[in-house]
Short mmCIF file of N, CA, C and O in Angstrom, two decimals:
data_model
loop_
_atom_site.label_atom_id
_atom_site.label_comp_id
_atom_site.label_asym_id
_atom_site.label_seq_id
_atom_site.Cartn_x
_atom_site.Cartn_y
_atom_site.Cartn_z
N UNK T 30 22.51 14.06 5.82
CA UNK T 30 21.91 15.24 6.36
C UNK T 30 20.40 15.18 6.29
O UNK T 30 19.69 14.30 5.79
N UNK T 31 20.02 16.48 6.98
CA UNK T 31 18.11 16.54 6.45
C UNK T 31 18.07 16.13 4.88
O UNK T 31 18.79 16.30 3.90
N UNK T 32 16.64 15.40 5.23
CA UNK T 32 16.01 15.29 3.66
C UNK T 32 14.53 15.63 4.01
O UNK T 32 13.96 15.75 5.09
N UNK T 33 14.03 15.76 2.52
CA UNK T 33 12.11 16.75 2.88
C UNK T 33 11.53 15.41 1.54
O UNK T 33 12.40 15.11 0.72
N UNK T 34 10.85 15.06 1.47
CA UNK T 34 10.31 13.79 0.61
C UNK T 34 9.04 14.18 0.54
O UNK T 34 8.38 13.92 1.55
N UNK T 35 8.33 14.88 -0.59
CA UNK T 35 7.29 15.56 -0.82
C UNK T 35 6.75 14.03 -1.82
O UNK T 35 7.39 13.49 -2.72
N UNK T 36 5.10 13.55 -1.17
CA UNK T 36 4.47 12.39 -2.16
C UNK T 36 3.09 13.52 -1.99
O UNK T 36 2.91 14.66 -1.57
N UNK T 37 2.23 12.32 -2.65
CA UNK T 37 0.98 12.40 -3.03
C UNK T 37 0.10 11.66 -2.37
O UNK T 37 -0.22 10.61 -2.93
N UNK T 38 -0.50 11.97 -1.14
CA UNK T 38 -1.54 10.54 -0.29
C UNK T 38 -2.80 10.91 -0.52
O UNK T 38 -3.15 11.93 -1.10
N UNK T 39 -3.61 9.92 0.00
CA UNK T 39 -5.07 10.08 -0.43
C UNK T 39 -5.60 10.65 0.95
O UNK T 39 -6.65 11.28 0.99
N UNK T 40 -4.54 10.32 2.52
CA UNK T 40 -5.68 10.92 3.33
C UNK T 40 -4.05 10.95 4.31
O UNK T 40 -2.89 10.82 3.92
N UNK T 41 -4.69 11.21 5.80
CA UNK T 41 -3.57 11.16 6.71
C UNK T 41 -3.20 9.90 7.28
O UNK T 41 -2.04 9.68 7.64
N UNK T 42 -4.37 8.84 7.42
CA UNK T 42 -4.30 7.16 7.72
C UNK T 42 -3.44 6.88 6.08
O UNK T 42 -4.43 6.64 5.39
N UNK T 43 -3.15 6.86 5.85
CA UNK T 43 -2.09 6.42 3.99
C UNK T 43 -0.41 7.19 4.61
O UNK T 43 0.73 6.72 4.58
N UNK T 44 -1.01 8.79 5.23
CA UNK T 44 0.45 9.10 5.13
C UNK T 44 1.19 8.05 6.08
O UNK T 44 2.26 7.44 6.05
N UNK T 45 0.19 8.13 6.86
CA UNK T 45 1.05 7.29 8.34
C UNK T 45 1.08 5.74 7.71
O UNK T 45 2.03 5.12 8.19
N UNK T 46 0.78 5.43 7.35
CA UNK T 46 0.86 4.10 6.64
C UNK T 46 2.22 3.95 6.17
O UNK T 46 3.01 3.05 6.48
N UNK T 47 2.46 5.15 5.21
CA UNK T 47 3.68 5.22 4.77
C UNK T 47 4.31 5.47 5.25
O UNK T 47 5.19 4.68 4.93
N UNK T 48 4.95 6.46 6.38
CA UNK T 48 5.22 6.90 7.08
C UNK T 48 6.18 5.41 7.85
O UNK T 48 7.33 5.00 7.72
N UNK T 49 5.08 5.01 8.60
CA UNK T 49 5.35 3.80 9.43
C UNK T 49 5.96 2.51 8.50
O UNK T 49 5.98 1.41 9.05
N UNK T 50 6.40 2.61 7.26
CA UNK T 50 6.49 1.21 6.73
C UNK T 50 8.03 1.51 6.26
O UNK T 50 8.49 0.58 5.59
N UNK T 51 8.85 2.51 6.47
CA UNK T 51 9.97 3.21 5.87
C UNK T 51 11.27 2.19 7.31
O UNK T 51 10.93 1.65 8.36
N UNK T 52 12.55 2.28 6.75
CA UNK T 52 13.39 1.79 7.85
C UNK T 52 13.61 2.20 8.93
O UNK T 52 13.58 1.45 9.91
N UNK T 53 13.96 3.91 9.03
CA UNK T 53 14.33 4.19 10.23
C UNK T 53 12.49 5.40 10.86
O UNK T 53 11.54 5.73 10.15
N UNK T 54 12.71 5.66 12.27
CA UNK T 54 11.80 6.44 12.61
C UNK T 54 12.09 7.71 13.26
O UNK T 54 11.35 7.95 14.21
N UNK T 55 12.84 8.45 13.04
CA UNK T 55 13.77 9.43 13.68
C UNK T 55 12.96 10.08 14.44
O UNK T 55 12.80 9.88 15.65
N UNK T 56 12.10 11.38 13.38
CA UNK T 56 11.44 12.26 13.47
C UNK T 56 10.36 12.71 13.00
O UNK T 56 10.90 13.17 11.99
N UNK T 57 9.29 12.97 12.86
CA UNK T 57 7.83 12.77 12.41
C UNK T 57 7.57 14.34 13.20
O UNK T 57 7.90 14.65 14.34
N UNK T 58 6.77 15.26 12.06
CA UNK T 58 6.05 16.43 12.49
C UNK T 58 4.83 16.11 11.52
O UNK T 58 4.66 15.20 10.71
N UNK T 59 3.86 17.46 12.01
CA UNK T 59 2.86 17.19 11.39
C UNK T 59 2.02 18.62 11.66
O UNK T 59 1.71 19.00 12.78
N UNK T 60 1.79 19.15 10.73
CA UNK T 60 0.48 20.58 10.93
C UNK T 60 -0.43 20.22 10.53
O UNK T 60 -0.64 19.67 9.45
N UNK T 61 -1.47 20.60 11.77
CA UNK T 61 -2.64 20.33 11.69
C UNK T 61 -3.88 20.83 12.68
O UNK T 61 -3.91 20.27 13.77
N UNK T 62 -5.01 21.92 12.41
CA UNK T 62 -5.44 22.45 13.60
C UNK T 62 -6.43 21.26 14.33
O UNK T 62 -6.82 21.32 15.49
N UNK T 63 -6.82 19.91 13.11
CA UNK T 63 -7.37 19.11 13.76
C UNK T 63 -7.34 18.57 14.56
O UNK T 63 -6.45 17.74 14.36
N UNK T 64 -8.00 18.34 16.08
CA UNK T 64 -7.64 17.56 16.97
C UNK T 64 -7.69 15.93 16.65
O UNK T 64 -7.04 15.05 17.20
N UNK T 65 -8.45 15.84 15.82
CA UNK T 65 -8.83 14.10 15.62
C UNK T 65 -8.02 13.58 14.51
O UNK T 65 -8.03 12.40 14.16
N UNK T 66 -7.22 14.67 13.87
CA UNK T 66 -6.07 14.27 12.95
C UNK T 66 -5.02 14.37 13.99
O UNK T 66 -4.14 13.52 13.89
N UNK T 67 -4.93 15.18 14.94
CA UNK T 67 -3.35 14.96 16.13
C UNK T 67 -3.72 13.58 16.74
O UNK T 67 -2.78 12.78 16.74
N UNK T 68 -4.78 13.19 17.20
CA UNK T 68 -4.80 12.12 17.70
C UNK T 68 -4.23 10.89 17.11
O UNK T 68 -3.30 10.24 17.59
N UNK T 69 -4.96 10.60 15.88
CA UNK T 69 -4.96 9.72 14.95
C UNK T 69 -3.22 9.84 14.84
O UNK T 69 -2.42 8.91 14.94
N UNK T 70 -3.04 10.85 14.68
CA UNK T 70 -1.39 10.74 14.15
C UNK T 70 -0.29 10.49 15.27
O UNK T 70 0.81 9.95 15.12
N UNK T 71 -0.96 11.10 16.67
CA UNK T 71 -0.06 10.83 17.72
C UNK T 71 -0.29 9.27 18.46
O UNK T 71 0.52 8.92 19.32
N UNK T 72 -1.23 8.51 18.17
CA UNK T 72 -1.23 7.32 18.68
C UNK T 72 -0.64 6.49 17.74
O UNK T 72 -0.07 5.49 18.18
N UNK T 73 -0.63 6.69 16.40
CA UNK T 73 -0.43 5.70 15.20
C UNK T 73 1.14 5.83 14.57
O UNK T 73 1.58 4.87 13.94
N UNK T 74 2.12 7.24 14.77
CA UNK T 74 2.99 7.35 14.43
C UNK T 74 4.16 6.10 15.29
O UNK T 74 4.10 5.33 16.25
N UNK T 75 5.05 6.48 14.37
CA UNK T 75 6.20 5.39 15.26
C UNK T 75 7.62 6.01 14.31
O UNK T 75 8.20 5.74 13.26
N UNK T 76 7.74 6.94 15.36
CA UNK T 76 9.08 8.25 15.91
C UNK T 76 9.71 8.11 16.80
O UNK T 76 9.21 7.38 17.65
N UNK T 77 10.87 8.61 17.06
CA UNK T 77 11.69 8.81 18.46
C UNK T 77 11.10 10.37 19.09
O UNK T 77 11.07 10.65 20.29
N UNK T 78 10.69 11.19 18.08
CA UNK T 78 10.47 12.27 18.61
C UNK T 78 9.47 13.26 17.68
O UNK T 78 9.82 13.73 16.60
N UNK T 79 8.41 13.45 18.20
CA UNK T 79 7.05 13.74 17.72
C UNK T 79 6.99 15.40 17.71
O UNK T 79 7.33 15.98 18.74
N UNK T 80 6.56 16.19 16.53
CA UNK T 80 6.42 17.57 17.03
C UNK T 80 4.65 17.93 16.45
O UNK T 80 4.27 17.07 15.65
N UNK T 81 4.03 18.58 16.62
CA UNK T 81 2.75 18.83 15.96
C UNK T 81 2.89 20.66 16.25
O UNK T 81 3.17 21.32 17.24
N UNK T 82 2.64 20.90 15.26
CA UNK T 82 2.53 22.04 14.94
C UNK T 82 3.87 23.15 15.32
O UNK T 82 3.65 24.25 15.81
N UNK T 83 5.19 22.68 15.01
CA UNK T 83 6.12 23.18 15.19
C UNK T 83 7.08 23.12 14.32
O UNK T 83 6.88 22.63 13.21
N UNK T 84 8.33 23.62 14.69
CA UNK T 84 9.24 23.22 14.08
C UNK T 84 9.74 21.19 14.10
O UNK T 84 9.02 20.38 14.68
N UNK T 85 10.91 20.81 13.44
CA UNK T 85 10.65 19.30 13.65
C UNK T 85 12.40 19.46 13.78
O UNK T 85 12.95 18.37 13.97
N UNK T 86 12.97 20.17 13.73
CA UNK T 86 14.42 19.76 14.36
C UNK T 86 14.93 20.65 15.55
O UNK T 86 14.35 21.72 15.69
N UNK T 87 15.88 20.36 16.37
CA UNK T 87 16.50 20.64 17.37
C UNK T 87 16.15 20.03 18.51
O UNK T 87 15.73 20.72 19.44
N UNK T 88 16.23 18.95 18.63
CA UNK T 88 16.38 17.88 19.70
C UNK T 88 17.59 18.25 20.39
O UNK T 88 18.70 18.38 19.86
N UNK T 89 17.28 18.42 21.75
CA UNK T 89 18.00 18.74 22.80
C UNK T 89 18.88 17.37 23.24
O UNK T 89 18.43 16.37 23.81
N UNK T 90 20.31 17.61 22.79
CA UNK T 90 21.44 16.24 23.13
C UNK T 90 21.05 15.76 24.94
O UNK T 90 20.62 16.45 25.86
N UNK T 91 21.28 14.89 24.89
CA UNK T 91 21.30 14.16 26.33
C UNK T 91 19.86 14.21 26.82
O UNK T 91 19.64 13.59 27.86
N UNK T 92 18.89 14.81 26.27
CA UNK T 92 17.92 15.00 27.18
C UNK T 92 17.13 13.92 25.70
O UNK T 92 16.80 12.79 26.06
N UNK T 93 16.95 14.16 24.63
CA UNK T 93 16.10 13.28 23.69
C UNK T 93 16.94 12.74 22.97
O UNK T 93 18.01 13.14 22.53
N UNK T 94 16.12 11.30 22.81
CA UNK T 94 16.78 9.99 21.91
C UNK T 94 17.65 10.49 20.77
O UNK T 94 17.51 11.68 21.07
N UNK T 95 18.26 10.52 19.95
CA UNK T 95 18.63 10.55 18.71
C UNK T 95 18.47 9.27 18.39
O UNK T 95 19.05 8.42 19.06
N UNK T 96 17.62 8.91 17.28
CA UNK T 96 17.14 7.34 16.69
C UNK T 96 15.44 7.31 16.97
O UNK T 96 14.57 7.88 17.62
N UNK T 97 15.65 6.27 16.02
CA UNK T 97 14.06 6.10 16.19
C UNK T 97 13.48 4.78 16.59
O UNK T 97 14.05 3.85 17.14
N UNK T 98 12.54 4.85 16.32
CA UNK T 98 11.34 3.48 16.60
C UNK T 98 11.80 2.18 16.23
O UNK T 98 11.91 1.11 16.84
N UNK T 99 12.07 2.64 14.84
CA UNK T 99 12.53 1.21 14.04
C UNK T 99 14.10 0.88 14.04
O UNK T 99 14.62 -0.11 14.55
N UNK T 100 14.67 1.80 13.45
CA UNK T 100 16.18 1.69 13.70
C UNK T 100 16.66 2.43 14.16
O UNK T 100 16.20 3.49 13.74
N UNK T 101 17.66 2.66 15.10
CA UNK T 101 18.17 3.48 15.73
C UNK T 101 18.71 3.66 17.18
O UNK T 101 19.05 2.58 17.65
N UNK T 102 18.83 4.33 17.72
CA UNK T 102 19.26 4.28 18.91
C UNK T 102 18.02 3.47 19.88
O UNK T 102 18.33 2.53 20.62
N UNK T 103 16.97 3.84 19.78
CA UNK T 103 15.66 2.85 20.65
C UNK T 103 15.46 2.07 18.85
O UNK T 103 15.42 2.62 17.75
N UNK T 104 15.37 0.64 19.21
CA UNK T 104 14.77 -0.15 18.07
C UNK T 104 13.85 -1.38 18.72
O UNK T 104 13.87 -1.86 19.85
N UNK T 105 12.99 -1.72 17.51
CA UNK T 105 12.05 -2.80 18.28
C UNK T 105 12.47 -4.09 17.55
O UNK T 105 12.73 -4.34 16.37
N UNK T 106 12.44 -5.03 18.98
CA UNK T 106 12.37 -6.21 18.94
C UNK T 106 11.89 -6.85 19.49
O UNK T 106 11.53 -6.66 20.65
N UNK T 107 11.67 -8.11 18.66
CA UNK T 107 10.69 -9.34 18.88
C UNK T 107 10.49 -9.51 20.49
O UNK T 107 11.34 -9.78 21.34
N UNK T 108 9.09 -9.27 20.64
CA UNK T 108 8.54 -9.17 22.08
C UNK T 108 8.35 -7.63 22.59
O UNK T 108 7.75 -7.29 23.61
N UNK T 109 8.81 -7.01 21.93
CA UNK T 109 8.31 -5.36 22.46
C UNK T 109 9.57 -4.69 21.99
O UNK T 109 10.44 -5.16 21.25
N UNK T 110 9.52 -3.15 22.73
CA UNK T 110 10.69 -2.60 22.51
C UNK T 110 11.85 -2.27 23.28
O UNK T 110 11.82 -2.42 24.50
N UNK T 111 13.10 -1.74 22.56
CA UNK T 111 14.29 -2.26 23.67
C UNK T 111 14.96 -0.53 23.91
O UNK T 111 15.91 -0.34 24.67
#
């Protein structure tokens, strides 16, 4: 089921660091009124499905991926993604 994984980072380039180094990439939200922190986070994340400043579940069946970046229903392999 959902899980919530509360750490300790030094900035938002660390969260996404971490973020990005985990197995699967499902779902990734993020609050933030910064625009240059949405940026940073929307070019650098690696999700199936991105929310900023919202809620982060209810993905609409048939219309969005279920899975993510890394493992999952879309996964990457050697030479790009599939």
């Amino acid at each position: 089921g959902p899980m919530l994984s509360v750490v300790c980072i030094e900035n938002l380039q660390q969260g996404i660091d971490l973020v990005n180094s985990l197995e699967y990439g499902l779902t990734s939200g993020l609050q933030s009124l910064d625009e240059s922190e949405q940026k940073l986070w929307k070019d650098s994340i690696m999700a199936g499905n991105l929310y900023i400043n919202r809620g982060i579940t209810g993905a609409i069946v048939n219309r969005q991926p279920f899975g993510g970046m890394i493992v999952g229903f879309w996964w990457r392999c050697e030479g790009g993604w599939s």
